[in-house]
């Protein structure tokens, strides 16, 4: 199997898409080859030497996830890793929108994790988009953005719930409506209440909610509060001064106001009504749909 890189630099870097593509070989995708680390780091663009870009804590977190779930299905690592990756890799949304950062993390820092987590037993291969792909598909971007969009202010518990259902990542994460915080929290609430139980349920609900958004303005019927733009900046500045994220207890995110409870509950009721009329393929409980 693909191994952990022998040498890691002290800080993160970015790897442009065209450079990343050079290192995604058939051997890597089948888990047989390693990434040539020296050549990759020569192709990478260094980031400023900031404490929040230090690699050691990020790599230790990934190692811990692989160890904890070594005897389980790798999909189970998502719910544990997503909030902790978000808490330790403190980014603005602009920074997180840069694919070069995620390319480097997948290829230069933890290609062994990508293969471990996403190798398809049926195809004996990893989809290349888990190394270099859109934010809702790339192995680490999907986890970070799940935590960013499903957290409720500083509370990461909704992230754990959402990431426990693979179709919340596969389908819902790519929808524009998920940027509306009461919408995201209402979807989680239906999971918590067992209204939505399976991956197929989540997939069907996500499509129905997105389609209904064409005629129902969720931000009008369920307004959000004005968010404190300084909360995330202060949270990021904490990392600049040096910090550690405990791996076992669930960490805390930026100290923003939570989504308004009345708005979340209004949408939860609305989505439950939508879901009652949604056809769901198959009646039996289903396994996760992601590789």
Tab-separated table of C-alpha atoms in Angstrom:
chain	number	residue	atom	x	y	z
A	1	UNK	CA	0.000	0.000	0.000
A	2	UNK	CA	0.992	3.615	-0.531
A	3	UNK	CA	3.150	4.742	2.384
A	4	UNK	CA	3.440	7.869	4.452
A	5	UNK	CA	6.018	10.297	2.956
A	6	UNK	CA	9.508	9.709	4.341
A	7	UNK	CA	10.180	13.394	4.862
A	8	UNK	CA	7.808	16.254	5.550
A	9	UNK	CA	8.846	19.912	5.456
A	10	UNK	CA	8.002	22.059	8.452
A	11	UNK	CA	5.241	24.016	6.745
A	12	UNK	CA	2.365	23.414	4.376
A	13	UNK	CA	2.663	24.444	0.728
A	14	UNK	CA	0.374	24.659	-2.280
A	15	UNK	CA	0.522	22.496	-5.389
A	16	UNK	CA	-1.106	23.885	-8.527
A	17	UNK	CA	-3.566	21.645	-10.371
A	18	UNK	CA	-1.306	21.177	-13.380
A	19	UNK	CA	1.581	20.145	-11.130
A	20	UNK	CA	-0.606	17.857	-9.026
A	21	UNK	CA	-1.781	15.995	-12.114
A	22	UNK	CA	1.808	14.924	-12.833
A	23	UNK	CA	1.969	12.943	-9.592
A	24	UNK	CA	-1.362	11.113	-9.871
A	25	UNK	CA	-0.245	7.878	-11.513
A	26	UNK	CA	-2.029	4.584	-12.041
A	27	UNK	CA	0.332	3.079	-9.468
A	28	UNK	CA	-0.688	5.647	-6.869
A	29	UNK	CA	-4.401	5.212	-7.603
A	30	UNK	CA	-4.077	1.453	-7.173
A	31	UNK	CA	-2.209	1.945	-3.888
A	32	UNK	CA	0.952	0.270	-5.185
A	33	UNK	CA	3.239	3.282	-5.582
A	34	UNK	CA	4.417	6.111	-3.369
A	35	UNK	CA	4.520	9.786	-4.309
A	36	UNK	CA	8.074	10.966	-5.156
A	37	UNK	CA	8.335	13.424	-2.291
A	38	UNK	CA	11.476	15.290	-3.342
A	39	UNK	CA	10.161	15.989	-6.831
A	40	UNK	CA	6.760	16.997	-5.490
A	41	UNK	CA	8.177	19.464	-2.984
A	42	UNK	CA	10.350	20.983	-5.693
A	43	UNK	CA	7.145	21.611	-7.658
A	44	UNK	CA	5.233	23.056	-4.699
A	45	UNK	CA	4.896	26.726	-3.831
A	46	UNK	CA	5.881	27.493	-0.216
A	47	UNK	CA	3.402	29.286	2.021
A	48	UNK	CA	4.441	31.941	4.558
A	49	UNK	CA	6.165	30.455	7.584
A	50	UNK	CA	3.263	30.794	9.984
A	51	UNK	CA	2.527	28.605	12.999
A	52	UNK	CA	-0.875	27.715	11.601
A	53	UNK	CA	0.772	26.211	8.492
A	54	UNK	CA	2.946	23.793	10.474
A	55	UNK	CA	2.572	20.241	9.236
A	56	UNK	CA	3.413	18.132	12.236
A	57	UNK	CA	0.141	18.647	14.115
A	58	UNK	CA	-1.910	18.005	10.957
A	59	UNK	CA	-0.022	14.826	10.132
A	60	UNK	CA	-0.302	13.596	13.736
A	61	UNK	CA	-4.062	14.105	13.581
A	62	UNK	CA	-4.328	12.085	10.360
A	63	UNK	CA	-2.185	9.305	11.848
A	64	UNK	CA	-4.476	9.220	14.870
A	65	UNK	CA	-7.581	8.880	12.686
A	66	UNK	CA	-6.061	5.953	10.785
A	67	UNK	CA	-5.053	4.277	14.040
A	68	UNK	CA	-8.406	4.716	15.778
A	69	UNK	CA	-10.340	3.288	12.821
A	70	UNK	CA	-7.791	0.693	11.734
A	71	UNK	CA	-10.238	-2.160	12.426
A	72	UNK	CA	-13.375	-0.401	11.177
A	73	UNK	CA	-14.707	0.744	7.845
A	74	UNK	CA	-12.589	3.770	6.795
A	75	UNK	CA	-15.786	5.766	6.146
A	76	UNK	CA	-16.254	5.954	9.908
A	77	UNK	CA	-13.174	8.165	10.193
A	78	UNK	CA	-14.921	11.088	8.481
A	79	UNK	CA	-17.107	12.083	11.424
A	80	UNK	CA	-14.119	12.020	13.788
A	81	UNK	CA	-11.625	13.753	11.509
A	82	UNK	CA	-13.737	16.532	9.946
A	83	UNK	CA	-14.217	18.746	13.033
A	84	UNK	CA	-10.683	18.190	14.277
A	85	UNK	CA	-9.144	18.971	10.875
A	86	UNK	CA	-11.181	22.179	10.755
A	87	UNK	CA	-10.101	23.136	14.260
A	88	UNK	CA	-6.418	22.505	13.618
A	89	UNK	CA	-6.277	23.886	10.051
A	90	UNK	CA	-7.736	27.317	10.677
A	91	UNK	CA	-8.546	28.933	7.359
A	92	UNK	CA	-10.621	31.729	5.975
A	93	UNK	CA	-13.106	30.611	3.338
A	94	UNK	CA	-10.985	32.360	0.716
A	95	UNK	CA	-7.956	30.316	1.735
A	96	UNK	CA	-10.018	27.111	1.828
A	97	UNK	CA	-11.238	27.777	-1.720
A	98	UNK	CA	-7.663	27.370	-3.032
A	99	UNK	CA	-7.369	23.856	-4.509
A	100	UNK	CA	-3.577	24.084	-4.390
A	101	UNK	CA	-3.637	23.742	-0.600
A	102	UNK	CA	-5.747	20.566	-0.721
A	103	UNK	CA	-3.688	19.115	-3.592
A	104	UNK	CA	-0.564	19.434	-1.453
A	105	UNK	CA	-2.215	17.990	1.635
A	106	UNK	CA	-3.402	14.928	-0.310
A	107	UNK	CA	-0.261	14.303	-2.353
A	108	UNK	CA	2.545	15.798	-0.297
A	109	UNK	CA	1.387	15.180	3.267
A	110	UNK	CA	-0.991	12.200	3.412
A	111	UNK	CA	-1.348	10.187	0.182
A	112	UNK	CA	-1.445	7.067	2.347
A	113	UNK	CA	-4.597	8.366	4.046
A	114	UNK	CA	-6.302	9.068	0.718
A	115	UNK	CA	-5.604	5.518	-0.453
A	116	UNK	CA	-6.613	4.003	2.911
A	117	UNK	CA	-9.841	5.988	3.059
A	118	UNK	CA	-10.958	5.930	-0.580
A	119	UNK	CA	-9.612	2.774	-2.217
A	120	UNK	CA	-12.543	0.985	-3.851
A	121	UNK	CA	-12.497	-2.721	-3.091
A	122	UNK	CA	-14.554	-3.375	-6.217
A	123	UNK	CA	-12.397	-1.338	-8.599
A	124	UNK	CA	-9.091	-1.817	-6.722
A	125	UNK	CA	-8.434	1.848	-7.342
A	126	UNK	CA	-8.959	5.348	-5.944
A	127	UNK	CA	-10.935	7.932	-7.885
A	128	UNK	CA	-8.362	10.587	-8.879
A	129	UNK	CA	-10.715	13.346	-7.731
A	130	UNK	CA	-10.021	12.397	-4.116
A	131	UNK	CA	-6.469	13.633	-4.715
A	132	UNK	CA	-7.321	16.590	-6.977
A	133	UNK	CA	-10.967	17.512	-7.278
A	134	UNK	CA	-13.802	19.859	-6.289
A	135	UNK	CA	-14.363	20.824	-2.673
A	136	UNK	CA	-17.191	18.324	-2.228
A	137	UNK	CA	-15.058	15.428	-3.512
A	138	UNK	CA	-11.388	16.020	-2.664
A	139	UNK	CA	-10.403	13.912	0.353
A	140	UNK	CA	-9.513	16.742	2.744
A	141	UNK	CA	-11.455	19.664	1.275
A	142	UNK	CA	-14.717	17.728	1.696
A	143	UNK	CA	-13.995	17.212	5.395
A	144	UNK	CA	-12.974	20.808	6.069
A	145	UNK	CA	-15.957	22.258	4.213
A	146	UNK	CA	-18.333	19.818	5.911
A	147	UNK	CA	-17.140	21.126	9.256
A	148	UNK	CA	-17.362	24.739	8.112
A	149	UNK	CA	-20.894	24.440	6.756
A	150	UNK	CA	-22.438	22.110	9.334
A	151	UNK	CA	-20.938	23.556	12.532
A	152	UNK	CA	-23.380	25.585	14.609
A	153	UNK	CA	-21.239	28.484	15.755
A	154	UNK	CA	-18.533	26.898	17.940
A	155	UNK	CA	-20.429	23.589	18.212
A	156	UNK	CA	-19.044	20.783	16.043
A	157	UNK	CA	-21.576	18.165	17.164
A	158	UNK	CA	-23.788	18.733	14.086
A	159	UNK	CA	-20.694	18.021	11.952
A	160	UNK	CA	-20.293	14.623	13.599
A	161	UNK	CA	-23.944	13.834	12.859
A	162	UNK	CA	-23.790	15.033	9.249
A	163	UNK	CA	-20.549	13.218	8.443
A	164	UNK	CA	-21.984	10.004	9.840
A	165	UNK	CA	-24.171	9.814	6.719
A	166	UNK	CA	-22.087	9.645	3.558
A	167	UNK	CA	-24.768	11.135	1.326
A	168	UNK	CA	-24.776	14.290	3.400
A	169	UNK	CA	-21.257	14.702	2.021
A	170	UNK	CA	-21.834	13.194	-1.412
A	171	UNK	CA	-25.020	15.073	-2.309
A	172	UNK	CA	-25.853	17.823	0.165
A	173	UNK	CA	-22.352	19.297	0.436
A	174	UNK	CA	-22.391	20.327	-3.230
A	175	UNK	CA	-25.700	22.253	-2.979
A	176	UNK	CA	-25.685	26.055	-2.797
A	177	UNK	CA	-28.482	26.099	-0.205
A	178	UNK	CA	-26.207	24.502	2.375
A	179	UNK	CA	-24.454	27.851	2.870
A	180	UNK	CA	-27.616	29.006	4.666
A	181	UNK	CA	-26.954	28.001	8.269
A	182	UNK	CA	-30.569	27.260	9.330
A	183	UNK	CA	-30.894	24.990	6.277
A	184	UNK	CA	-27.769	23.053	7.229
A	185	UNK	CA	-28.884	22.708	10.847
A	186	UNK	CA	-32.416	21.676	9.864
A	187	UNK	CA	-31.036	18.860	7.714
A	188	UNK	CA	-28.916	17.658	10.634
A	189	UNK	CA	-31.943	17.808	12.898
A	190	UNK	CA	-33.826	15.371	10.652
A	191	UNK	CA	-30.909	12.966	10.995
A	192	UNK	CA	-30.928	13.369	14.773
A	193	UNK	CA	-34.654	12.654	14.898
A	194	UNK	CA	-34.346	9.573	12.671
A	195	UNK	CA	-36.660	11.111	10.089
A	196	UNK	CA	-33.762	10.565	7.687
A	197	UNK	CA	-31.965	7.290	8.367
A	198	UNK	CA	-30.142	6.008	5.297
A	199	UNK	CA	-27.868	7.342	2.598
A	200	UNK	CA	-30.716	7.102	0.102
A	201	UNK	CA	-32.938	9.104	2.445
A	202	UNK	CA	-30.333	11.869	2.688
A	203	UNK	CA	-29.790	11.867	-1.057
A	204	UNK	CA	-33.521	12.168	-1.783
A	205	UNK	CA	-34.030	14.862	0.854
A	206	UNK	CA	-31.098	16.932	-0.384
A	207	UNK	CA	-32.422	16.939	-3.926
A	208	UNK	CA	-35.929	17.866	-2.754
A	209	UNK	CA	-34.651	20.712	-0.559
A	210	UNK	CA	-32.527	22.080	-3.396
A	211	UNK	CA	-35.397	21.870	-5.903
A	212	UNK	CA	-37.799	23.595	-3.504
A	213	UNK	CA	-35.315	26.451	-3.061
A	214	UNK	CA	-36.241	27.587	-6.578
A	215	UNK	CA	-39.656	28.674	-5.285
A	216	UNK	CA	-39.169	29.036	-1.516
A	217	UNK	CA	-36.600	31.539	-0.243
A	218	UNK	CA	-35.249	29.839	2.855
A	219	UNK	CA	-33.444	32.939	4.063
A	220	UNK	CA	-36.775	34.811	4.079
A	221	UNK	CA	-38.908	32.249	5.901
A	222	UNK	CA	-36.014	31.274	8.196
A	223	UNK	CA	-33.672	34.261	8.581
A	224	UNK	CA	-30.185	33.896	9.970
A	225	UNK	CA	-28.503	36.283	12.392
A	226	UNK	CA	-25.882	38.776	11.329
A	227	UNK	CA	-22.624	36.879	11.746
A	228	UNK	CA	-19.680	38.340	13.655
A	229	UNK	CA	-17.068	38.762	10.939
A	230	UNK	CA	-14.357	39.129	13.563
A	231	UNK	CA	-15.021	35.800	15.278
A	232	UNK	CA	-13.281	33.703	12.641
A	233	UNK	CA	-10.401	36.179	12.428
A	234	UNK	CA	-9.857	36.010	16.185
A	235	UNK	CA	-10.047	32.205	16.037
A	236	UNK	CA	-7.404	32.146	13.286
A	237	UNK	CA	-5.195	34.569	15.212
A	238	UNK	CA	-5.175	32.126	18.126
A	239	UNK	CA	-3.422	29.641	15.849
A	240	UNK	CA	-0.851	32.233	14.854
A	241	UNK	CA	0.167	32.378	18.496
A	242	UNK	CA	0.489	28.616	18.727
A	243	UNK	CA	-2.070	26.149	20.028
A	244	UNK	CA	-2.819	22.466	20.227
A	245	UNK	CA	-6.062	20.640	19.460
A	246	UNK	CA	-6.859	17.702	21.710
A	247	UNK	CA	-7.688	14.655	19.633
A	248	UNK	CA	-10.121	12.924	21.979
A	249	UNK	CA	-12.552	15.621	23.220
A	250	UNK	CA	-14.512	17.377	20.491
A	251	UNK	CA	-12.863	20.787	19.956
A	252	UNK	CA	-14.641	24.136	19.768
A	253	UNK	CA	-14.915	26.247	16.633
A	254	UNK	CA	-15.079	30.039	16.210
A	255	UNK	CA	-17.149	31.818	18.861
A	256	UNK	CA	-19.954	32.877	16.504
A	257	UNK	CA	-23.626	33.065	17.373
A	258	UNK	CA	-25.512	29.844	16.675
A	259	UNK	CA	-28.147	29.688	13.965
A	260	UNK	CA	-31.477	31.033	15.291
A	261	UNK	CA	-33.406	28.187	16.892
A	262	UNK	CA	-36.766	29.378	15.564
A	263	UNK	CA	-35.436	29.417	11.992
A	264	UNK	CA	-33.882	25.966	12.324
A	265	UNK	CA	-37.073	24.481	13.736
A	266	UNK	CA	-39.250	26.120	11.075
A	267	UNK	CA	-37.141	24.616	8.319
A	268	UNK	CA	-36.902	21.238	10.045
A	269	UNK	CA	-40.688	21.029	10.033
A	270	UNK	CA	-40.847	22.206	6.421
A	271	UNK	CA	-38.219	19.696	5.275
A	272	UNK	CA	-39.945	16.868	7.142
A	273	UNK	CA	-43.105	17.652	5.169
A	274	UNK	CA	-41.115	17.725	1.935
A	275	UNK	CA	-39.478	14.409	2.755
A	276	UNK	CA	-42.821	12.741	3.438
A	277	UNK	CA	-43.690	13.229	-0.254
A	278	UNK	CA	-40.269	12.354	-1.684
A	279	UNK	CA	-39.855	8.988	-3.431
A	280	UNK	CA	-36.847	7.147	-1.995
A	281	UNK	CA	-35.271	4.443	-4.126
A	282	UNK	CA	-35.576	1.138	-2.253
A	283	UNK	CA	-37.351	0.541	1.013
A	284	UNK	CA	-34.622	-1.333	2.890
A	285	UNK	CA	-31.810	0.222	4.902
A	286	UNK	CA	-28.806	0.797	2.701
A	287	UNK	CA	-25.058	0.829	3.093
A	288	UNK	CA	-23.008	3.974	2.524
A	289	UNK	CA	-22.811	4.838	-1.158
A	290	UNK	CA	-19.306	6.239	-1.187
A	291	UNK	CA	-16.125	4.312	-1.823
